[in-house]
Coordinates of C-alpha atoms in Angstrom, one line a residue:
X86 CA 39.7 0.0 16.7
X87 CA 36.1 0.3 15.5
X88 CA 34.8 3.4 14.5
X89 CA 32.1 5.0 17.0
X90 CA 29.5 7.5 15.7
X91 CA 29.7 10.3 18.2
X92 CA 25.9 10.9 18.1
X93 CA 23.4 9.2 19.7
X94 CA 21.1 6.9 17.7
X95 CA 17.4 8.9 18.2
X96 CA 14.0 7.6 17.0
X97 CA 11.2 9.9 15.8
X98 CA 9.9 9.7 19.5
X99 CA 12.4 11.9 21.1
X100 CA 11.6 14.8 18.4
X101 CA 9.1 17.4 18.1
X102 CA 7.9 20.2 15.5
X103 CA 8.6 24.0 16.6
X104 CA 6.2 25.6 15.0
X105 CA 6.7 28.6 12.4
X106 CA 5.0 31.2 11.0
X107 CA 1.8 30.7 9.4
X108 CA -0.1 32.8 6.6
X109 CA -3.2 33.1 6.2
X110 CA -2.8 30.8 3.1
X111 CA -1.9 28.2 5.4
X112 CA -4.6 26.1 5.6
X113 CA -4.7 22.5 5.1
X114 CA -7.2 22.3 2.1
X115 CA -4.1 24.1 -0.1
X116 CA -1.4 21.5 1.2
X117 CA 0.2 19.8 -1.9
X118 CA 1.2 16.2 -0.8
X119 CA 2.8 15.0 -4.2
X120 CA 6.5 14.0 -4.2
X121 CA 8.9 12.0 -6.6
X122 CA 8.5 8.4 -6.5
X123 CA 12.1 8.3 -8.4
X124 CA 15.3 10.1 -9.4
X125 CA 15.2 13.3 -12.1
X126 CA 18.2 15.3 -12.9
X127 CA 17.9 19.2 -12.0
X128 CA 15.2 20.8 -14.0
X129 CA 13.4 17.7 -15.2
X130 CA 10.4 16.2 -13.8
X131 CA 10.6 12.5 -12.5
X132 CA 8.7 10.0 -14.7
X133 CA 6.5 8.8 -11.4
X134 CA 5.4 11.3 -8.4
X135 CA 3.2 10.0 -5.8
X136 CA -0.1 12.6 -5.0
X137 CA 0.5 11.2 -1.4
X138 CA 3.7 10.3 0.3
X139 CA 2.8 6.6 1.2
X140 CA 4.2 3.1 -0.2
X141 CA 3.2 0.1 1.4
X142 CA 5.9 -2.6 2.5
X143 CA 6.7 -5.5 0.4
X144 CA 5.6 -8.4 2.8
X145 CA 2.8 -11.1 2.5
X146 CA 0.4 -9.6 5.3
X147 CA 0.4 -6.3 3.4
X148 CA 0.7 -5.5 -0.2
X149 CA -1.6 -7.8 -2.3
X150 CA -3.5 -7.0 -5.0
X151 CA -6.6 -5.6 -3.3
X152 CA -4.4 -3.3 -1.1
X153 CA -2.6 -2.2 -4.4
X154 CA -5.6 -0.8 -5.8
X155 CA -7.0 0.7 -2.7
X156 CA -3.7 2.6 -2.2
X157 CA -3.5 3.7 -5.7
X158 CA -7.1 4.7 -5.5
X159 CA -5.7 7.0 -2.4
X160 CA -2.6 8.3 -4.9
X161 CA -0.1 6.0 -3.0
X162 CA 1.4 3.0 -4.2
X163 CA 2.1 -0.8 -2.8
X164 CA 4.7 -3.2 -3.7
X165 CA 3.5 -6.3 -4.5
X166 CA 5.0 -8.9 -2.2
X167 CA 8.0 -11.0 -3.7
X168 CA 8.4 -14.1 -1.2
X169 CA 6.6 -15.9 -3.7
X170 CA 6.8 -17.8 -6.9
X171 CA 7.4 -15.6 -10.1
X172 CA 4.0 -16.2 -11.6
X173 CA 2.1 -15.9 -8.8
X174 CA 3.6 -12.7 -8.0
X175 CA 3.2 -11.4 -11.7
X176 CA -0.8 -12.8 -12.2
X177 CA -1.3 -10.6 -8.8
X178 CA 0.4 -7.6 -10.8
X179 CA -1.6 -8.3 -14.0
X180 CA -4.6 -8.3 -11.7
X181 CA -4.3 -4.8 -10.1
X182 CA -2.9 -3.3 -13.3
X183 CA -6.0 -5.0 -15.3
X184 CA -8.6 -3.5 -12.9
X185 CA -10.9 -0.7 -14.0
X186 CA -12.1 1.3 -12.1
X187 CA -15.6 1.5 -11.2
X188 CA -15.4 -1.7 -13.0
X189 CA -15.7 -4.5 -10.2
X190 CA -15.1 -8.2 -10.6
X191 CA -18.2 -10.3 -8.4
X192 CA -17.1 -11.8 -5.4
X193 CA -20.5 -13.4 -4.8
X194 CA -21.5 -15.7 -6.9
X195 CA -23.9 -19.0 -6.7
X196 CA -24.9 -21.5 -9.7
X197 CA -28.8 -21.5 -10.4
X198 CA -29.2 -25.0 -8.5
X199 CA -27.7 -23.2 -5.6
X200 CA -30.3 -22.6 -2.5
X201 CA -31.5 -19.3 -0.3
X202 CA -29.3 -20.6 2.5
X203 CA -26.5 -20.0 -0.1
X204 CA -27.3 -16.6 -0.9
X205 CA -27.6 -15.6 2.9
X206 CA -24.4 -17.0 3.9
X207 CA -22.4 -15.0 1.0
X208 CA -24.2 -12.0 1.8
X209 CA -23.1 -13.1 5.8
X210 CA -19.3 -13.8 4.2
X211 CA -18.3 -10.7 2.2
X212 CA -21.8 -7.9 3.2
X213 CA -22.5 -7.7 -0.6
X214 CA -26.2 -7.7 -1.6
X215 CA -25.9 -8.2 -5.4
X216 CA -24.6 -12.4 -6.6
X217 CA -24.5 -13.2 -9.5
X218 CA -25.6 -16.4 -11.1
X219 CA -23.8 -18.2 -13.6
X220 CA -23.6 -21.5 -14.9
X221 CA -20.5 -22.7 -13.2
X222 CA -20.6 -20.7 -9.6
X223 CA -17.5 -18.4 -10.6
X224 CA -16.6 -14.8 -11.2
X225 CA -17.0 -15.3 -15.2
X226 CA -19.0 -18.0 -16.1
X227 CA -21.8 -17.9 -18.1
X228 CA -24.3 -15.1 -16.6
X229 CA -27.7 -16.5 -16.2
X230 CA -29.2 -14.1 -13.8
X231 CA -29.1 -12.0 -10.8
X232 CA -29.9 -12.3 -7.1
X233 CA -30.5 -9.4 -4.9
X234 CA -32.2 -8.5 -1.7
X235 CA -35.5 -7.2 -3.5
X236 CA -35.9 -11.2 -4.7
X237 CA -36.5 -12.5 -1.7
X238 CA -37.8 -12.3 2.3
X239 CA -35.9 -14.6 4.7
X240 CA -39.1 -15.0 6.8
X241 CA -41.3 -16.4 3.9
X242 CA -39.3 -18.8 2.0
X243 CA -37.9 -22.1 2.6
X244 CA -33.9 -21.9 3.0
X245 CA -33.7 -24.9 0.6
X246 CA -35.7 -22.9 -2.5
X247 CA -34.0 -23.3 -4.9
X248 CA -31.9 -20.1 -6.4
X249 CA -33.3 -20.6 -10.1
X250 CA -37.2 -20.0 -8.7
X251 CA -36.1 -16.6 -7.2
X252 CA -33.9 -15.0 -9.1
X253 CA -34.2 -12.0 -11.6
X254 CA -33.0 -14.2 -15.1
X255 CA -31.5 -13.1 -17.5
X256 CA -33.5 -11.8 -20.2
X257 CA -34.9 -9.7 -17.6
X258 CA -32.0 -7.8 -16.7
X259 CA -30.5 -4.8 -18.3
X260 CA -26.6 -5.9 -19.6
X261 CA -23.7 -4.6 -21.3
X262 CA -21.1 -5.6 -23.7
X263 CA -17.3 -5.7 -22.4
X264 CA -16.6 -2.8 -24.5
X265 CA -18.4 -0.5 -22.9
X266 CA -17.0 2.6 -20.7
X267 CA -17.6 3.7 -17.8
X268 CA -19.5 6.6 -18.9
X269 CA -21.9 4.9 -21.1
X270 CA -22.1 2.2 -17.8
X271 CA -23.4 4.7 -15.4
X272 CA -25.7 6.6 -18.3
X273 CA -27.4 2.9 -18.7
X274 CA -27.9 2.7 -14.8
X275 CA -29.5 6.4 -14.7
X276 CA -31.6 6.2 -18.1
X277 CA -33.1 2.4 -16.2
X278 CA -32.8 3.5 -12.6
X279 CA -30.3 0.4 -11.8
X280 CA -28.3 -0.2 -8.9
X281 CA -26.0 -2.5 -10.9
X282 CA -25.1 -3.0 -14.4
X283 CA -23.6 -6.7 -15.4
X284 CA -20.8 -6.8 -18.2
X285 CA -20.9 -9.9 -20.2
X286 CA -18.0 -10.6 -22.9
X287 CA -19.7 -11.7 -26.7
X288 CA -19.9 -15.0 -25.3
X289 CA -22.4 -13.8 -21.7
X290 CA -19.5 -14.5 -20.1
X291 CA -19.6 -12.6 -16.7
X292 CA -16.5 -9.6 -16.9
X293 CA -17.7 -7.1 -14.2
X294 CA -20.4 -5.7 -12.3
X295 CA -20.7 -1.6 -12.4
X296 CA -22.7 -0.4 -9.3
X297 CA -24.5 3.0 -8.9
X298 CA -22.9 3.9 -5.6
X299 CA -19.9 3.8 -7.7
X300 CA -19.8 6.6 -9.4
X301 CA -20.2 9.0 -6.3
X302 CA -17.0 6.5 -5.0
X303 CA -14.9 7.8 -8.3
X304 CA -15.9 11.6 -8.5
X305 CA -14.6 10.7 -4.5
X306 CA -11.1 10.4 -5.0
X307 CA -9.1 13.3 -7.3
X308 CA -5.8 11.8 -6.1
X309 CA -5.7 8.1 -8.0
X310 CA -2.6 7.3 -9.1
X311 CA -2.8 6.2 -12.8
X312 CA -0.3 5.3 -15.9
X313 CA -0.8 7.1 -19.4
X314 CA -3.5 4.4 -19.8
X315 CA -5.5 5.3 -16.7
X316 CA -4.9 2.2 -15.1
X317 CA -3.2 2.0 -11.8
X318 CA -0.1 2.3 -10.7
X319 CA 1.5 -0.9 -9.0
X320 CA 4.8 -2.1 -7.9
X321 CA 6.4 -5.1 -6.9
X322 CA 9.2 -6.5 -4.8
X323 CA 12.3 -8.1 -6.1
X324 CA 15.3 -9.7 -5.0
X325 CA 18.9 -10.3 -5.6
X326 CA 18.7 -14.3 -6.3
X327 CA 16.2 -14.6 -9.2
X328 CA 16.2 -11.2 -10.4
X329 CA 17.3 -12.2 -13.9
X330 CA 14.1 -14.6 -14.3
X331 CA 12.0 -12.4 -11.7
X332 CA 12.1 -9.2 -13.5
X333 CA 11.5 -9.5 -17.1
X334 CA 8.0 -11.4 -15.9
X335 CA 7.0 -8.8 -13.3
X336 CA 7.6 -6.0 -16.4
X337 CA 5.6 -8.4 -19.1
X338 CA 3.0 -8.1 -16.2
X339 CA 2.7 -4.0 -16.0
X340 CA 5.0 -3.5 -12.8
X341 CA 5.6 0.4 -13.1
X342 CA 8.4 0.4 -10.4
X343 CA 10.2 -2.3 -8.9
X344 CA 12.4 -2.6 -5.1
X345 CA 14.8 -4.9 -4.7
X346 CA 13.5 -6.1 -0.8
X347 CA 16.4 -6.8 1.4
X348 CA 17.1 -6.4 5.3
X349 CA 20.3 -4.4 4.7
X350 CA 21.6 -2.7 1.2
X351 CA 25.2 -1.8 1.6
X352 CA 25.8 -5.2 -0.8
X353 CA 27.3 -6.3 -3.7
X354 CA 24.5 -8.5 -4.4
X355 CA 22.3 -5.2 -4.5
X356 CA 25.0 -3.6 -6.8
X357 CA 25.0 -7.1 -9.1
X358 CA 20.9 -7.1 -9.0
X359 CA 21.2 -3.0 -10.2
X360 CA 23.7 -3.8 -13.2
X361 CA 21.9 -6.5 -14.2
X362 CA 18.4 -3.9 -14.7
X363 CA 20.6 -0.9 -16.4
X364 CA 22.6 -3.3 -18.7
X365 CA 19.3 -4.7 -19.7
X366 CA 17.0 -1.9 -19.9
X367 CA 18.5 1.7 -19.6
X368 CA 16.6 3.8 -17.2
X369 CA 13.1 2.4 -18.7
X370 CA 12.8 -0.1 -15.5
X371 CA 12.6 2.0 -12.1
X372 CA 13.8 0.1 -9.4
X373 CA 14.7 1.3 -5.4
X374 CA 17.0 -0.4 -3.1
X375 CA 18.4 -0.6 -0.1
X376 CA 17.7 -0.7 3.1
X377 CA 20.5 1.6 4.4
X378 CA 21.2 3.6 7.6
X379 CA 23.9 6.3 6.8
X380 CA 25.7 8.1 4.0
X381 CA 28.0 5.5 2.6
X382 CA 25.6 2.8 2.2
X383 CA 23.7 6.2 0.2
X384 CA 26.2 7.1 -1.9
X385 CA 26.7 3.4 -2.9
X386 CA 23.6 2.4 -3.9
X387 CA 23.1 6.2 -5.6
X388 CA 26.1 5.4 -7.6
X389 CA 24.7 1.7 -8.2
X390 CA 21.7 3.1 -10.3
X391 CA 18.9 2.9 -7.3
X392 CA 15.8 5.1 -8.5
X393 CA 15.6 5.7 -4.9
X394 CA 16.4 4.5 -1.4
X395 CA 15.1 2.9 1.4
X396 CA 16.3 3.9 4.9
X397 CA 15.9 1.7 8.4
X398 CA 17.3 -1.1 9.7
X399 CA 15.4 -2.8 12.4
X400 CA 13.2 -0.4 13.2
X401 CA 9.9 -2.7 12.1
X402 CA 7.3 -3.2 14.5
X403 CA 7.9 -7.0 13.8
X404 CA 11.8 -6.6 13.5
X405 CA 14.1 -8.2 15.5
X406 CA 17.1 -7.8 13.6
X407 CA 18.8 -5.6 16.0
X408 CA 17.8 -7.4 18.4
X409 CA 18.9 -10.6 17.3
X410 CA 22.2 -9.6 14.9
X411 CA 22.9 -6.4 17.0
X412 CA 22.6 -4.0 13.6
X413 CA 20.4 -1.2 12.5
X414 CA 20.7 2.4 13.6
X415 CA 17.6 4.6 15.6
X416 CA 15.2 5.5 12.4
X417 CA 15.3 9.2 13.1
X418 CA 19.2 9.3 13.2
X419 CA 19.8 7.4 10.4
X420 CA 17.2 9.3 8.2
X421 CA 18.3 12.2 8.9
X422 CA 22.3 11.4 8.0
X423 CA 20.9 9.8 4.5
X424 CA 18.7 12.9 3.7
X425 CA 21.6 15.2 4.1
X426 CA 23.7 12.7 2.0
X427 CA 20.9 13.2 -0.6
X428 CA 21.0 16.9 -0.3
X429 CA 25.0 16.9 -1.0
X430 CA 24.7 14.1 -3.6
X431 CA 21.9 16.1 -5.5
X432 CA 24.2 19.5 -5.4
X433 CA 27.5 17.7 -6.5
X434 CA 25.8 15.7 -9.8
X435 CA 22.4 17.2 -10.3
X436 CA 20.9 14.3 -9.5
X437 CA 18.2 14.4 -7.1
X438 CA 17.6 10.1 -5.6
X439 CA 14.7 10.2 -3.5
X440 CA 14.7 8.4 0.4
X441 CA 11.9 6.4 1.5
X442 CA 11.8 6.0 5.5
X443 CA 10.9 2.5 5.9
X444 CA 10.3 1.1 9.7
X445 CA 9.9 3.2 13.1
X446 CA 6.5 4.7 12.6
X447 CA 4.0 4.4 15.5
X448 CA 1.6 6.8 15.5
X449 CA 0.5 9.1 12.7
X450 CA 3.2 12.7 14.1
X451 CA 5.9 10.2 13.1
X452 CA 5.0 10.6 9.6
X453 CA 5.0 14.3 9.7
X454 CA 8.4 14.2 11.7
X455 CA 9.6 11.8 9.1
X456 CA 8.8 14.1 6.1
X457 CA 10.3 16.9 8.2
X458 CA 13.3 15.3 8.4
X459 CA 13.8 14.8 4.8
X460 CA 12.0 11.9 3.4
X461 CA 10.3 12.1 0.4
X462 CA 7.8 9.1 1.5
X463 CA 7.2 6.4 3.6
X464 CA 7.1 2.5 3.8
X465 CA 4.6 1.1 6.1
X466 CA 4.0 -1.9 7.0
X467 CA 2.2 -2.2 10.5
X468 CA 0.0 0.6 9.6
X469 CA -1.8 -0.6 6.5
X470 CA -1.7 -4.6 7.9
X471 CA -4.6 -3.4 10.1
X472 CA -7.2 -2.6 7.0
X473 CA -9.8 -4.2 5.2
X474 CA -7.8 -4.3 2.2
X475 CA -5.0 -6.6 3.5
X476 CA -4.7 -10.2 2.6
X477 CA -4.9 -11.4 6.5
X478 CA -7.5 -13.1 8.4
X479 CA -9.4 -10.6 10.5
X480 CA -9.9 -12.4 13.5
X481 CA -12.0 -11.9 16.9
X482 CA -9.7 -12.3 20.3
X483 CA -11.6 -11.2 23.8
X484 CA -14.5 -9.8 21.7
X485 CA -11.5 -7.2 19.7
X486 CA -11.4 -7.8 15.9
X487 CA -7.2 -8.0 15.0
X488 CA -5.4 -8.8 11.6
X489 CA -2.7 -11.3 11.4
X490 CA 0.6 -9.7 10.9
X491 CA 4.0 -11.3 10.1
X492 CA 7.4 -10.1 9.4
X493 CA 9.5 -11.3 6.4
X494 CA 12.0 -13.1 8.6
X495 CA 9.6 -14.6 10.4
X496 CA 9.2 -18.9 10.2
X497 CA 6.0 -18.1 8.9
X498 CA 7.1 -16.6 5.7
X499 CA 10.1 -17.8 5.7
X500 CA 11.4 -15.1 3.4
X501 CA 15.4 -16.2 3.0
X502 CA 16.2 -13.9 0.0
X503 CA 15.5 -10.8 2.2
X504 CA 18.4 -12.2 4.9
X505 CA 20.6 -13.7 2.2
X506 CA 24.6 -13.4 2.3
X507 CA 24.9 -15.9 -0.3
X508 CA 25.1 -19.0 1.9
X509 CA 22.6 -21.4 2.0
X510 CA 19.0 -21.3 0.4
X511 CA 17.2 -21.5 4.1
X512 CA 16.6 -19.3 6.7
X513 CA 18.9 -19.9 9.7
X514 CA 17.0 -18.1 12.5
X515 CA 14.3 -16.0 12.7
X516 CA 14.6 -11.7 12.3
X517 CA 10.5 -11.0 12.7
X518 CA 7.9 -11.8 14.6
X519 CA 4.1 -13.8 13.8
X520 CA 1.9 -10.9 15.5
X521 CA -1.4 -9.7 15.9
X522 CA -2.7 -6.0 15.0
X523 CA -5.7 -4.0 15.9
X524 CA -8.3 -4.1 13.6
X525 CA -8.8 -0.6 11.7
X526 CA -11.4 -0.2 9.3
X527 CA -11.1 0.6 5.9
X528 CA -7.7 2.2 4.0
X529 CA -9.2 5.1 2.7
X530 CA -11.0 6.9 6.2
X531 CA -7.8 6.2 8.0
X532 CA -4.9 7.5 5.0
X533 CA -7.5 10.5 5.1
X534 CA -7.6 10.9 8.7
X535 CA -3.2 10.6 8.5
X536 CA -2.7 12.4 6.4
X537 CA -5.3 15.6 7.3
X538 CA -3.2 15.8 10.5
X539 CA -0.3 15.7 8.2
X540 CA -1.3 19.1 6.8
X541 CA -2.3 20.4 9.5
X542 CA 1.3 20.5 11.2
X543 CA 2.5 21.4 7.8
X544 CA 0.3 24.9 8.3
X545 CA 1.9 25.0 12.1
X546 CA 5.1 25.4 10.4
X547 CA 4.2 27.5 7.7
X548 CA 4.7 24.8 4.2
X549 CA 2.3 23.8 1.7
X550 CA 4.3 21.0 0.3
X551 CA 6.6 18.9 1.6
X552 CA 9.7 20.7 -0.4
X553 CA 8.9 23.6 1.8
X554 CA 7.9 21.8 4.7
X555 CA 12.0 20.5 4.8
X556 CA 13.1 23.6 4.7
X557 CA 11.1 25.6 7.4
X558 CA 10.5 22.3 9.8
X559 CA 12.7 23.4 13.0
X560 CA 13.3 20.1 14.8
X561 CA 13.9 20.0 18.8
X562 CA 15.1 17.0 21.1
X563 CA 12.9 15.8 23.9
X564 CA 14.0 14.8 27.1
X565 CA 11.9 11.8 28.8
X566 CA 9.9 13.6 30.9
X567 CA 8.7 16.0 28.5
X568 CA 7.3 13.3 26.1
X569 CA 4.9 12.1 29.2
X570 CA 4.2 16.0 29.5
X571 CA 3.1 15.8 26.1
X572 CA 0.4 13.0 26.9
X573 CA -2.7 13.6 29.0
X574 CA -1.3 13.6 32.6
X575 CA -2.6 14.5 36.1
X576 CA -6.3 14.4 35.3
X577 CA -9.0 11.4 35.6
X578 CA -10.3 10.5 32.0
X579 CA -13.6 10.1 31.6
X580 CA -15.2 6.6 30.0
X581 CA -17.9 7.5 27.7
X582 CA -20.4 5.3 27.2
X583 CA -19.4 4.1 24.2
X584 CA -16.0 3.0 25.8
X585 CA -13.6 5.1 24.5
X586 CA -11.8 8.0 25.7

């Protein structure tokens, strides 16, 4: 006969925070966000801690390379997608590992036979002012001047003029060698009053632009998440078919952490992918796994080697697997059984594996009810597909901007090695959904705006990091009606006239 849990399979919906005491210390300016990333034994610090409890997922209409940096920039980290080929997935590592910060490689760039109309349809296409020209029209070809919008007025000049009778050349502009640092970038834009400094390689190959407005962006953000190098931390997604080819290249490329991607965890092809990274490289290579929903399927990927695991099974706003396969376990339910199995675990062996909640989070509480409920960060997929920095199409429906979103197991990525049982190299039938998101704005206002209500219910129950948070947090059910009591009810909103609530 099969085996029937005898508690009901809850989601981070039907829970609420009771809140505790609160000192006057409590206040959400001293909140300490930083938690491991990966296992430590008792008494050692891990080798990577996050300054902020947020990963993004590992799926094509999330984590590329300008998301990885933005994240980083926030003290999170992303995992490079891995439904794609080896190299392309390692040059997308090597990119967001090779950027420097404050450093910026041009996105708007014309060749010197290239016309006004040109210019005004870049600046249309990506909002930047600054192009630079070079002798091929790319990012690092041979710098022969700069265009901005102090060299030229729409209303008097033919759209045809050509961009080499406008533009400031070169040996009029201020320049710097490839060598130079940051510091010694912004002291050249003050000592000339710049707005942007070009670096050019000992050929006047184009490298980077620095920009003034820079420097207030850098001094901006205390939490960026950076190797002994003071580059950025990145990760990247793996999985259990090509993981003897996959892995060495996505290390050659700077990967600090890898996680093997895969709808469900309790495997031997998880186990095989694990022994394969410790029989190779010790504990030097940090690698997650899972996904998992309760103890066992813990303790076996603990006992595999996992740096840390991922918990949630269907829960995606794109999933379907439970839907379609009948698996998976309510998110709140099965976090909470895993985090306890974590808590036992780390008392028996002194071995403390950290447990990423991945899947189930709708608004921004669920985050704060899924830290309370043990997890030392989250996986989010949904959340940061709706941002600038996301490699989807922002598109306009009904007069609403939206971002494409996809799931992993949808026809549209077509992502077998995340479903794979070892059959065929093909995806049979579909586990996610080809969606649609509302548009949101950039990553860092909304991580900031998250994770400030974060702390603030951290105060309400008396915790200034998340350690303590897990042990005061006092966790209550909620019956159906008292989750529309917590909603505006019985009242008339009124419509401002900006349209919103």
């Amino acid at each position: 006969m099969a085996y029937y849990f005898k508690e009901t399979s809850h989601t981070f919906n039907e829970y609420l925070l009771v809140p505790g005491y609160s000192s006057s210390e409590c206040r959400p300016e001293n909140v300490c966000l930083k938690t491991p990333l990966v296992k430590f034994k008792k008494g050692e610090k891990p080798a990577i801690s996050l300054n902020i409890p947020l990963t993004s997922a590992i799926m094509q209409s999330v984590s590329g390379e300008r998301l990885a940096i933005a994240l980083a920039t926030e003290g999170g980290i992303s995992f490079i997608y891995g439904s794609q080929s080896i190299d392309d997935e390692a040059n997308m590592v090597k990119r967001a590992k090779s950027y420097k910060a404050g450093f910026v490689l041009s996105d708007s760039n014309v060749m010197p036979t290239g016309t006004l109309a040109d210019i005004i349809e870049l600046k249309d296409r990506t909002g930047h002012s600054t192009v630079a020209v070079t002798s091929d029209g790319s990012a690092n070809g041979k710098l022969l001047g700069i265009v901005t919008s102090r060299d030229y007025r729409v209303s008097r000049m033919n759209p045809d003029t050509l961009v080499s009778d406008f533009m400031t050349p070169l040996n009029k502009l201020v320049i710097a060698d490839e060598n130079t640092s940051l510091k010694e970038a912004n002291d050249l834009i003050w000592d000339n009053k710049l707005n942007s400094l070009p670096i050019v390689d000992k050929n006047g190959n184009l490298k980077y632009f620095v920009f003034r407005k820079d420097y207030d962006t850098h001094k901006e953000n205390p939490n960026e998440l950076l190797d002994a190098n003071k580059r950025f931390l990145v990760g990247a997604g793996i999985n259990t078919r090509d993981y003897e080819e996959r892995v060495p290249a996505l290390i050659d490329a700077g990967a600090d952490v890898l996680c093997i991607d895969s709808s469900e965890g309790f495997s031997e092809w998880q186990e095989k992918t694990l022994t394969f990274i410790r029989n190779t490289y010790g504990d030097t290579v940090k690698v997650g796994a899972g996904n998992v929903v309760d103890k066992e399927g813990f303790l076996f990927l603990a006992n595999a080697g996992a740096d840390f695991v991922k918990v949630g099974i269907g829960g995606g706003s794109i999933c379907i697997t439970r839907e379609t396969k009948g698996i998976g376990r309510g998110q709140a339910t099965a976090l909470i059984d895993v985090c306890a199995a974590r808590d036992e675990y780390y008392k028996e062996t002194g071995i403390y594996v950290p447990v990423c909640s991945d899947g189930g989070i709708v608004h921004d509480h669920h985050m704060t009810l899924a830290l309370a409920m043990g997890a030392d960060f989250l996986m989010l997929g949904r959340y940061f597909a709706r941002f600038d920095e996301s490699p989807t199409n922002k598109i306009s429906i009904g007069g609403n901007y939206y971002k494409e979103y996809w799931g992993e197991g949808s026809n549209r990525a077509r992502n077998w090695q995340r479903y794979d049982l070892g059959g065929d190299k093909k995806l049979h039938f579909e586990e996610g959904v080809d969606s649609y998101v509302p548009y949101a704005g950039s990553l860092k206002d909304n991580v900031r705006l998250s994770l400030s209500k974060v702390s603030s219910t951290m105060c309400n129950c008396g915790a200034l990091n998340l350690e303590d948070f897990r042990s005061k947090a006092k966790l209550t059910l909620v019956s159906a009606t008292s989750i529309v009591e917590g909603g505006a009810h019985d009242v008339i909103q009124k419509e401002t006239s900006l349209g919103t609530k």
